[in-house]
CSV table of C-alpha atoms in Angstrom, one decimal:
chain,number,residue,atom,x,y,z
A,3,MET,CA,8.2,-39.1,2.4
A,4,TYR,CA,5.0,-37.4,2.9
A,5,LYS,CA,1.7,-37.2,0.8
A,6,CYS,CA,-0.5,-33.8,1.4
A,7,SER,CA,-4.5,-34.4,1.5
A,8,LEU,CA,-6.6,-34.6,-1.7
A,9,GLU,CA,-9.6,-34.4,0.6
A,10,ARG,CA,-8.2,-31.3,2.3
A,11,MET,CA,-7.4,-29.7,-1.4
A,12,SER,CA,-10.1,-30.6,-3.7
A,13,ASP,CA,-11.7,-28.5,-0.5
A,14,LYS,CA,-9.8,-25.4,-0.7
A,15,ILE,CA,-10.1,-25.8,-4.5
A,16,LYS,CA,-13.5,-25.6,-4.2
A,17,THR,CA,-14.0,-23.1,-2.1
A,18,PHE,CA,-11.3,-20.0,-2.8
A,19,SER,CA,-13.2,-20.6,-6.4
A,20,THR,CA,-16.1,-19.4,-4.8
A,21,PHE,CA,-14.8,-15.6,-4.3
A,22,GLY,CA,-15.0,-13.7,-7.1
A,23,ASP,CA,-16.8,-16.2,-9.3
A,24,ALA,CA,-18.0,-14.6,-12.6
A,25,GLY,CA,-20.5,-16.8,-13.9
A,26,HIS,CA,-18.5,-18.9,-16.2
A,27,GLY,CA,-16.7,-21.2,-14.6
A,28,GLY,CA,-13.9,-18.7,-13.8
A,29,ILE,CA,-12.9,-15.7,-11.4
A,30,THR,CA,-12.5,-12.2,-11.8
A,31,ARG,CA,-11.0,-11.3,-8.1
A,32,TYR,CA,-9.3,-7.7,-8.4
A,33,SER,CA,-6.5,-7.5,-5.4
A,34,LEU,CA,-7.5,-5.6,-2.5
A,35,SER,CA,-11.1,-6.0,-3.9
A,36,PRO,CA,-13.4,-6.9,-2.1
A,37,ALA,CA,-13.7,-10.5,-4.0
A,38,ALA,CA,-10.0,-10.9,-2.9
A,39,HIS,CA,-10.6,-10.0,0.7
A,40,GLN,CA,-12.5,-13.0,1.4
A,41,ALA,CA,-9.9,-15.0,0.1
A,42,ARG,CA,-7.7,-13.4,2.4
A,43,GLU,CA,-10.1,-14.3,5.3
A,44,GLU,CA,-10.4,-17.4,4.4
A,45,PHE,CA,-6.8,-17.7,4.4
A,46,VAL,CA,-6.8,-16.3,8.0
A,47,LYS,CA,-9.7,-18.6,9.6
A,48,ARG,CA,-8.0,-21.5,7.8
A,49,MET,CA,-4.3,-21.2,8.7
A,50,GLU,CA,-5.7,-20.0,12.5
A,51,ALA,CA,-7.0,-23.3,13.1
A,52,ILE,CA,-3.5,-24.6,13.1
A,53,GLY,CA,-2.4,-22.1,15.3
A,54,ALA,CA,-0.8,-20.7,12.2
A,55,LYS,CA,0.6,-17.3,13.0
A,56,ILE,CA,-0.6,-14.4,11.3
A,57,GLU,CA,1.6,-10.9,10.0
A,58,CYS,CA,0.4,-8.5,8.0
A,59,ASP,CA,2.8,-6.4,6.5
A,60,ASP,CA,2.6,-2.6,4.7
A,61,VAL,CA,1.3,-3.4,1.5
A,62,ALA,CA,-1.0,-6.2,2.5
A,63,CYS,CA,1.0,-9.1,2.1
A,64,MET,CA,0.2,-11.8,4.9
A,65,TYR,CA,2.2,-14.4,6.3
A,66,ALA,CA,0.7,-17.4,8.4
A,67,THR,CA,3.2,-19.1,9.9
A,68,LEU,CA,4.0,-22.6,12.2
A,69,GLU,CA,6.6,-21.6,14.9
A,70,GLY,CA,10.3,-24.6,14.8
A,71,THR,CA,12.0,-26.7,16.9
A,72,ASP,CA,15.2,-23.5,16.3
A,73,PRO,CA,13.6,-20.4,17.6
A,74,ASN,CA,17.1,-18.6,15.4
A,75,ALA,CA,16.3,-20.5,12.0
A,76,LYS,CA,15.2,-18.3,9.3
A,77,ARG,CA,11.5,-19.0,8.1
A,78,ILE,CA,11.2,-21.2,4.6
A,79,VAL,CA,8.0,-19.5,3.3
A,80,MET,CA,5.9,-20.8,0.4
A,81,GLY,CA,3.3,-19.1,-1.5
A,82,SER,CA,1.5,-16.9,-4.7
A,83,HIS,CA,-1.4,-14.1,-4.4
A,84,CYS,CA,-4.6,-14.5,-4.3
A,85,ASP,CA,-5.7,-11.8,-7.1
A,86,SER,CA,-6.5,-13.2,-11.0
A,87,VAL,CA,-7.0,-11.2,-14.0
A,88,LYS,CA,-10.1,-9.8,-14.9
A,89,ASN,CA,-12.5,-13.6,-15.9
A,90,GLY,CA,-9.6,-15.5,-14.9
A,91,GLY,CA,-8.9,-19.0,-13.9
A,92,ASN,CA,-9.5,-20.5,-10.5
A,93,TYR,CA,-6.3,-22.0,-10.4
A,94,ASP,CA,-3.2,-19.0,-11.3
A,95,GLY,CA,-1.7,-17.8,-8.4
A,96,ILE,CA,-4.1,-19.1,-5.6
A,97,LEU,CA,-2.6,-22.5,-6.0
A,98,GLY,CA,0.9,-21.8,-4.6
A,99,VAL,CA,-0.8,-19.6,-2.0
A,100,MET,CA,-3.6,-23.0,-1.3
A,101,THR,CA,-0.2,-24.9,-1.4
A,102,GLY,CA,1.3,-23.1,1.0
A,103,MET,CA,-1.8,-24.1,3.0
A,104,GLU,CA,-2.1,-27.7,2.5
A,105,VAL,CA,1.8,-27.5,3.5
A,106,LEU,CA,0.9,-27.0,7.4
A,107,GLU,CA,-2.3,-28.1,7.2
A,108,THR,CA,-0.2,-31.5,6.6
A,109,VAL,CA,2.5,-30.6,9.1
A,110,ALA,CA,0.0,-29.7,11.7
A,111,ALA,CA,-1.9,-32.8,11.1
A,112,GLU,CA,0.6,-35.2,10.8
A,113,ASN,CA,2.9,-33.3,13.9
A,114,ILE,CA,5.8,-33.4,11.4
A,115,PRO,CA,8.6,-32.2,13.1
A,116,HIS,CA,11.1,-29.0,11.6
A,117,LYS,CA,13.7,-26.9,12.9
A,118,HIS,CA,12.8,-23.6,10.6
A,119,PRO,CA,9.1,-22.2,10.9
A,120,LEU,CA,7.5,-22.8,7.9
A,121,THR,CA,5.3,-19.6,6.1
A,122,ALA,CA,2.1,-19.3,4.3
A,123,MET,CA,2.5,-16.4,1.8
A,124,ILE,CA,-0.4,-13.9,-0.3
A,125,TRP,CA,1.9,-11.4,-2.3
A,126,THR,CA,0.0,-9.1,-3.2
A,127,ASN,CA,-1.1,-7.5,-6.4
A,128,GLU,CA,0.5,-10.0,-8.5
A,129,GLU,CA,-1.2,-9.4,-11.7
A,130,GLY,CA,-1.8,-5.3,-11.5
A,131,SER,CA,-5.4,-5.9,-13.4
A,132,LEU,CA,-6.8,-3.6,-11.3
A,133,TYR,CA,-4.0,-1.1,-10.3
A,134,PRO,CA,-0.4,-2.4,-13.1
A,135,PRO,CA,1.9,-3.0,-13.1
A,136,ALA,CA,2.0,-6.7,-13.0
A,137,MET,CA,3.8,-7.8,-9.5
A,138,MET,CA,3.8,-4.4,-8.1
A,139,VAL,CA,4.3,-5.4,-4.7
A,140,SER,CA,7.1,-8.1,-5.4
A,141,GLY,CA,8.9,-5.2,-7.5
A,142,ILE,CA,8.4,-2.8,-4.3
A,143,ILE,CA,9.6,-5.5,-1.2
A,144,CYS,CA,12.4,-6.8,-3.5
A,145,ASN,CA,13.8,-3.5,-4.8
A,146,ASP,CA,17.0,-3.1,-2.9
A,147,TYR,CA,18.0,-5.9,-4.9
A,148,LEU,CA,16.9,-5.8,-8.3
A,149,PRO,CA,18.7,-4.6,-11.1
A,150,PRO,CA,18.4,-0.9,-11.6
A,151,GLU,CA,16.9,-1.1,-15.4
A,152,LEU,CA,13.7,-3.1,-13.3
A,153,ALA,CA,13.6,-1.5,-9.9
A,154,VAL,CA,13.3,1.8,-11.4
A,155,ASN,CA,9.6,0.6,-12.4
A,156,PHE,CA,8.5,-0.5,-9.4
A,157,LYS,CA,9.2,2.7,-7.1
A,158,TYR,CA,7.2,3.0,-3.5
A,159,ASP,CA,5.6,6.8,-4.4
A,160,ASN,CA,4.9,5.8,-8.2
A,161,MET,CA,2.7,2.5,-7.1
A,162,MET,CA,0.9,4.3,-4.9
A,163,ALA,CA,0.2,6.3,-7.3
A,164,SER,CA,-1.3,3.8,-9.9
A,165,LYS,CA,-4.5,4.8,-11.4
A,166,PRO,CA,-7.2,1.3,-11.8
A,167,MET,CA,-7.8,0.4,-15.1
A,168,ASP,CA,-11.2,-0.4,-14.5
A,169,ASP,CA,-14.2,0.8,-11.6
A,170,SER,CA,-13.1,1.1,-8.3
A,171,GLU,CA,-13.6,3.1,-5.7
A,172,PHE,CA,-10.0,4.4,-4.7
A,173,ALA,CA,-8.7,6.7,-7.0
A,174,ASN,CA,-5.2,5.2,-6.4
A,175,PHE,CA,-3.4,1.5,-5.3
A,176,GLY,CA,-2.4,4.1,-2.8
A,177,GLU,CA,-5.6,4.8,-1.6
A,178,ALA,CA,-7.2,0.9,-1.5
A,179,LEU,CA,-3.9,-0.3,0.6
A,180,ALA,CA,-4.8,2.3,2.8
A,181,ALA,CA,-8.3,1.3,3.7
A,182,THR,CA,-7.2,-2.6,3.7
A,183,LYS,CA,-7.3,-4.6,7.0
A,184,PHE,CA,-4.7,-6.0,5.6
A,185,LYS,CA,-2.3,-3.6,5.9
A,186,GLY,CA,0.5,-4.0,8.7
A,187,PRO,CA,4.0,-2.9,9.4
A,188,LYS,CA,6.9,-2.6,7.1
A,189,GLU,CA,9.2,-4.6,9.8
A,190,ASN,CA,6.6,-7.8,8.4
A,191,ARG,CA,8.1,-7.9,5.1
A,192,ILE,CA,9.3,-10.9,3.9
A,193,SER,CA,13.6,-10.9,3.5
A,194,PRO,CA,17.0,-11.8,4.1
A,195,ASP,CA,17.4,-11.2,8.1
A,196,LYS,CA,13.9,-13.4,9.2
A,197,TYR,CA,14.0,-16.1,5.1
A,198,CYS,CA,16.3,-18.5,3.9
A,199,ALA,CA,14.1,-19.6,1.4
A,200,MET,CA,11.2,-19.5,-1.2
A,201,PHE,CA,9.2,-21.9,-2.9
A,202,GLU,CA,6.0,-21.2,-5.2
A,203,ALA,CA,3.7,-23.3,-7.0
A,204,HIS,CA,1.7,-22.9,-10.5
A,205,LEU,CA,-0.4,-23.9,-13.0
A,206,GLU,CA,2.2,-23.5,-15.2
A,207,GLN,CA,0.5,-21.6,-18.4
A,208,GLY,CA,1.4,-23.6,-21.3
A,209,PRO,CA,1.1,-27.2,-22.6
A,210,ILE,CA,4.4,-28.3,-22.8
A,211,LEU,CA,3.3,-30.8,-19.1
A,212,GLU,CA,0.7,-32.1,-20.5
A,213,ASP,CA,2.0,-33.0,-24.1
A,214,GLU,CA,4.9,-34.6,-22.6
A,215,GLY,CA,2.4,-36.5,-19.8
A,216,ASN,CA,4.1,-35.7,-17.0
A,217,GLU,CA,2.4,-34.0,-13.6
A,218,VAL,CA,4.5,-31.7,-12.8
A,219,GLY,CA,7.7,-29.7,-13.7
A,220,ALA,CA,11.0,-28.2,-11.8
A,221,VAL,CA,11.7,-25.1,-13.3
A,222,GLN,CA,14.6,-24.7,-13.6
A,223,LEU,CA,14.3,-20.4,-14.6
A,224,VAL,CA,12.2,-17.3,-16.2
A,225,MET,CA,13.4,-16.4,-19.3
A,226,GLY,CA,14.5,-13.1,-20.1
A,227,MET,CA,12.8,-10.9,-23.0
A,228,PHE,CA,12.3,-7.7,-24.5
A,229,ASN,CA,9.4,-5.9,-25.7
A,230,TYR,CA,9.6,-3.1,-28.2
A,231,SER,CA,7.2,-1.0,-29.4
A,232,VAL,CA,7.4,-0.6,-33.2
A,233,LYS,CA,6.2,2.4,-34.5
A,234,PHE,CA,5.5,3.6,-38.9
A,235,SER,CA,4.6,6.5,-39.7
A,236,GLY,CA,2.9,7.7,-42.8
A,237,PHE,CA,0.8,10.6,-43.7
A,238,SER,CA,-3.9,10.5,-43.9
A,239,ALA,CA,-5.7,10.9,-46.9
A,240,HIS,CA,-9.0,9.9,-48.3
A,241,ALA,CA,-9.5,6.8,-49.5
A,242,GLY,CA,-11.5,7.0,-52.0
A,243,THR,CA,-10.1,9.7,-53.8
A,244,PHE,CA,-6.2,9.5,-52.5
A,245,PRO,CA,-4.0,6.9,-55.6
A,246,MET,CA,-2.7,3.7,-54.7
A,247,ALA,CA,1.0,5.0,-55.5
A,248,LYS,CA,1.0,7.8,-53.8
A,249,ARG,CA,0.1,6.5,-50.6
A,250,HIS,CA,2.2,6.0,-47.3
A,251,ASP,CA,0.3,3.9,-45.3
A,252,ALA,CA,1.0,3.3,-41.3
A,253,LEU,CA,-1.0,-0.3,-41.0
A,254,TYR,CA,-0.3,-1.7,-44.5
A,255,ALA,CA,3.6,-1.0,-43.7
A,256,ALA,CA,3.3,-2.3,-40.0
A,257,ALA,CA,1.2,-5.5,-42.1
A,258,SER,CA,4.5,-5.7,-44.1
A,259,PHE,CA,7.3,-5.8,-41.7
A,260,LEU,CA,5.8,-8.3,-39.5
A,261,VAL,CA,5.6,-11.0,-42.3
A,262,GLU,CA,9.4,-10.0,-42.8
A,263,LEU,CA,9.8,-10.5,-38.8
A,264,HIS,CA,8.2,-13.7,-39.1
A,265,ASN,CA,9.7,-15.3,-41.4
A,266,ARG,CA,12.9,-14.1,-40.4
A,267,TYR,CA,13.0,-15.8,-36.8
A,268,ASP,CA,10.5,-18.5,-38.3
A,269,ALA,CA,14.2,-19.0,-39.9
A,270,LEU,CA,16.1,-18.2,-37.2
A,271,ASN,CA,13.9,-20.3,-34.4
A,272,ALA,CA,15.0,-23.6,-37.1
A,273,GLU,CA,18.8,-22.8,-36.2
A,274,VAL,CA,18.2,-22.4,-33.0
A,275,VAL,CA,16.1,-25.6,-32.4
A,276,ALA,CA,18.5,-27.8,-34.4
A,277,SER,CA,20.9,-26.7,-31.7
A,278,GLY,CA,19.6,-28.0,-29.0
A,279,GLN,CA,17.9,-25.4,-27.7
A,280,PRO,CA,14.4,-24.1,-27.5
A,281,GLU,CA,12.8,-22.5,-30.0
A,282,PHE,CA,12.4,-18.0,-28.7
A,283,VAL,CA,8.9,-17.1,-28.4
A,284,TYR,CA,7.3,-13.8,-29.4
A,285,THR,CA,4.4,-12.0,-29.4
A,286,THR,CA,2.4,-8.7,-31.1
A,287,GLY,CA,-0.1,-8.5,-28.6
A,288,GLU,CA,-1.3,-5.5,-29.1
A,289,ILE,CA,-1.4,-2.8,-31.9
A,290,ASN,CA,-2.8,0.6,-32.5
A,291,VAL,CA,-3.7,2.7,-35.1
A,292,HIS,CA,-4.5,6.1,-36.0
A,293,PRO,CA,-6.7,8.0,-37.2
A,294,CYS,CA,-8.3,4.3,-37.0
A,295,ILE,CA,-11.3,5.5,-39.1
A,296,HIS,CA,-12.7,3.2,-42.6
A,297,THR,CA,-12.8,6.6,-44.9
A,298,VAL,CA,-8.7,8.1,-43.8
A,299,ILE,CA,-5.7,5.9,-44.7
A,300,PRO,CA,-3.6,5.2,-41.3
A,301,ASP,CA,-1.2,7.5,-40.8
A,302,GLU,CA,0.9,6.3,-37.7
A,303,ALA,CA,0.9,2.4,-36.6
A,304,VAL,CA,2.4,1.3,-33.5
A,305,PHE,CA,2.7,-2.9,-32.1
A,306,SER,CA,4.4,-4.0,-29.8
A,307,LEU,CA,6.8,-6.8,-30.2
A,308,ASP,CA,7.5,-9.5,-27.0
A,309,VAL,CA,10.2,-11.8,-27.6
A,310,ARG,CA,11.3,-14.5,-24.8
A,311,HIS,CA,14.6,-17.2,-24.6
A,312,PRO,CA,16.6,-18.4,-22.1
A,313,ASP,CA,20.3,-17.8,-23.8
A,314,PRO,CA,21.3,-14.0,-23.9
A,315,GLU,CA,22.8,-15.0,-27.1
A,316,VAL,CA,19.5,-16.0,-29.0
A,317,ARG,CA,17.8,-12.6,-27.5
A,318,LYS,CA,20.8,-10.5,-29.3
A,319,LYS,CA,19.8,-12.7,-33.1
A,320,ALA,CA,16.4,-11.5,-32.5
A,321,MET,CA,17.2,-7.9,-31.7
A,322,ASP,CA,19.7,-7.5,-34.4
A,323,ILE,CA,16.9,-8.3,-37.2
A,324,LEU,CA,14.6,-6.2,-35.2
A,325,LYS,CA,16.7,-3.1,-35.9
A,326,GLU,CA,17.6,-4.6,-39.6
A,327,LEU,CA,14.3,-4.3,-40.6
A,328,ALA,CA,13.6,-1.0,-39.0
A,329,ALA,CA,16.5,0.2,-41.2
A,330,LYS,CA,15.1,-0.4,-44.2
A,331,ASP,CA,11.9,1.5,-45.9
A,332,TRP,CA,8.3,0.1,-45.5
A,333,CYS,CA,5.2,1.2,-47.9
A,334,LEU,CA,7.5,4.9,-48.5
A,335,CYS,CA,7.0,5.3,-44.1
A,336,LYS,CA,9.7,5.8,-41.2
A,337,CYS,CA,9.9,2.3,-38.7
A,338,GLU,CA,11.7,3.3,-35.1
A,339,ILE,CA,11.5,1.2,-32.5
A,340,GLU,CA,11.5,1.9,-28.7
A,341,GLU,CA,12.3,0.0,-25.9
A,342,GLN,CA,9.6,-0.9,-23.4
A,343,TRP,CA,10.8,-3.7,-21.0
A,344,VAL,CA,13.8,-5.4,-20.9
A,345,ARG,CA,15.4,-8.6,-18.2
A,346,ASP,CA,17.9,-11.3,-17.8
A,347,THR,CA,16.7,-14.6,-17.2
A,348,VAL,CA,16.6,-15.7,-14.1
A,349,TYR,CA,18.0,-18.2,-13.1
A,350,PHE,CA,16.7,-20.4,-9.8
A,351,ASP,CA,18.2,-21.8,-6.6
A,352,LYS,CA,19.9,-25.0,-7.3
A,353,ASN,CA,20.3,-26.5,-3.8
A,354,LEU,CA,15.9,-25.9,-4.3
A,355,VAL,CA,15.8,-26.9,-7.0
A,356,GLY,CA,17.9,-30.2,-6.3
A,357,PHE,CA,15.2,-30.6,-3.5
A,358,VAL,CA,12.2,-30.1,-5.7
A,359,GLU,CA,13.6,-32.6,-8.4
A,360,GLU,CA,14.5,-35.2,-5.5
A,361,SER,CA,11.1,-35.1,-4.0
A,362,MET,CA,8.9,-35.7,-7.0
A,363,GLU,CA,11.2,-38.6,-7.7
A,364,GLU,CA,11.2,-39.8,-4.6
A,365,LEU,CA,7.5,-39.7,-4.5
A,366,GLY,CA,7.1,-41.1,-8.0
A,367,LEU,CA,5.7,-38.5,-9.8
A,368,LYS,CA,5.6,-37.9,-13.9
A,369,TRP,CA,8.0,-35.5,-13.6
A,370,GLN,CA,10.5,-33.1,-16.2
A,371,LYS,CA,12.4,-29.6,-15.6
A,372,ILE,CA,10.9,-27.3,-17.5
A,373,LEU,CA,11.4,-24.1,-17.4
A,374,SER,CA,9.4,-20.2,-17.2
A,375,GLY,CA,8.3,-18.5,-20.3
A,376,ALA,CA,5.5,-15.7,-17.7
A,377,GLY,CA,7.2,-12.9,-15.1
A,378,HIS,CA,5.8,-14.3,-11.4
A,379,ASP,CA,7.0,-13.1,-7.8
A,380,ALA,CA,9.6,-15.9,-7.4
A,381,GLN,CA,11.6,-13.7,-9.9
A,382,PHE,CA,11.9,-10.8,-8.7
A,383,CYS,CA,12.3,-12.8,-4.7
A,384,ALA,CA,15.0,-14.4,-6.5
A,385,TYR,CA,17.4,-11.5,-6.4
A,386,MET,CA,17.0,-10.7,-3.1
A,387,ILE,CA,16.6,-15.1,-1.1
A,388,PRO,CA,16.9,-18.0,-2.9
A,389,THR,CA,14.0,-19.2,-4.6
A,390,THR,CA,12.4,-21.6,-6.5
A,391,MET,CA,9.0,-22.8,-8.6
A,392,LEU,CA,7.0,-25.9,-9.5
A,393,PHE,CA,4.4,-26.4,-12.2
A,394,ALA,CA,1.5,-28.1,-12.1
A,395,ARG,CA,0.1,-29.8,-15.2
A,396,THR,CA,-2.3,-27.5,-17.5
A,397,LYS,CA,-5.1,-28.6,-18.9
A,398,ASP,CA,-5.2,-27.3,-22.3
A,399,GLY,CA,-2.4,-25.5,-21.9
A,400,LEU,CA,-5.0,-22.5,-21.0
A,401,SER,CA,-4.1,-19.5,-18.4
A,402,HIS,CA,-6.1,-16.1,-17.6
A,403,CYS,CA,-8.9,-17.8,-19.2
A,404,GLU,CA,-11.9,-19.3,-17.3
A,405,PRO,CA,-11.6,-22.5,-18.9
A,406,GLU,CA,-8.1,-22.6,-17.0
A,407,HIS,CA,-8.0,-26.3,-15.1
A,408,VAL,CA,-5.7,-28.1,-13.0
A,409,SER,CA,-7.2,-31.4,-11.9
A,410,ASP,CA,-7.4,-31.9,-7.9
A,411,GLU,CA,-4.8,-35.1,-8.1
A,412,ASP,CA,-2.6,-32.5,-9.8
A,413,CYS,CA,-3.1,-29.7,-7.4
A,414,THR,CA,-2.5,-32.5,-4.3
A,415,ALA,CA,0.8,-33.8,-6.4
A,416,VAL,CA,2.3,-30.7,-6.7
A,417,ALA,CA,2.2,-29.2,-3.1
A,418,SER,CA,3.3,-33.2,-2.1
A,419,ALA,CA,6.0,-31.8,-4.2
A,420,THR,CA,6.4,-29.3,-2.1
A,421,LEU,CA,6.1,-30.3,1.1
A,422,ASN,CA,8.9,-32.7,0.7
A,423,ALA,CA,11.2,-30.3,-0.9
A,424,VAL,CA,10.4,-27.8,2.2
A,425,LEU,CA,11.4,-30.1,4.4
A,426,LYS,CA,14.9,-30.7,2.4
A,427,ALA,CA,15.7,-27.6,2.7
A,428,ASP,CA,14.6,-27.9,6.6
A,429,LYS,CA,17.7,-30.2,6.9
A,430,PHE,CA,19.9,-28.2,4.7
A,431,TYR,CA,20.3,-24.6,6.1
A,432,ASP,CA,21.4,-23.8,9.7
């Protein structure tokens, strides 16, 4: 079994954390921003130093490749993204890039034989923090392989027209892409005719590994989910003069609905867990109230509902509850629900998952099988080529924030597991 270098990994973590340093221990590194360009330049410098060939595609994804002994073999790729959310952490996304780099550096330093070309990759604009949506470019590249209900959300022309959500010198993503020197020809894109497998290492973004005392996780799947808008309509009136019994208060209706929804969902979750399945998770992360004036009774309240679980039957039961509650009257207000986003569970390739699990076991790592509740570029790539993910232990389960942290040792462990799994894949594929 081969092990990656803690010293090299520590140096990469320290260096990449300076690109977009927000001054509070984390980074703001929007896709195609000057800070992201610094990270890409560092990627090029380090990969060229070991003799890797650098390529870019038409949506600015980057590929650094060490050739194998078989000139006809397809590539095995490892990668993630280098962009972050605003005031994000030093590991989300970039850990997968650093892992791919460290695998190639270890192969080069130890002259490890391999048949297939090995590639470290940077996916463009995974976060969608400046130019939405999230997973934009993997949605573009994998579009022909995605289910139609997903593919329609990532049409090339629509993505190029995406307008910035924060300060930018460009009017849309297409202009930012045209201005970057990291844009290359379309034929350089990752594709099934040139690639046979993809690995993405990532921090867990949750507390499960830490709670179980494990360092790394072999990701089995990305959970299916549905996201709905729940809207309540009443009418506005003066807060000081209109009698309570006559009010159609939309915010009060929404609050009452949420309390009942939580009670019903918690009861369902108890049944789900008792049956031996993991709990489903549900979140209201966005709420809007109109007219949002302290002297006016709200005439409209809208909130988001995000539900995630791998089993479609569990999601259906959660949906049935939502529809049942939406059909009722709530504080004299009308309730309407509207689908925003639905995705099926994505299962990762069994062979690649097996290689990851074997490698973790052989390295003597503390590991477990784990599920992903968050979306990743690997989720879309899995529709196109065999794909899997590895998770590294996240301190306190925190991510997408400046306290986000993975120890240098755990980062190196996930890189070592990736390296050995890749070498197993190298022997497996023709």
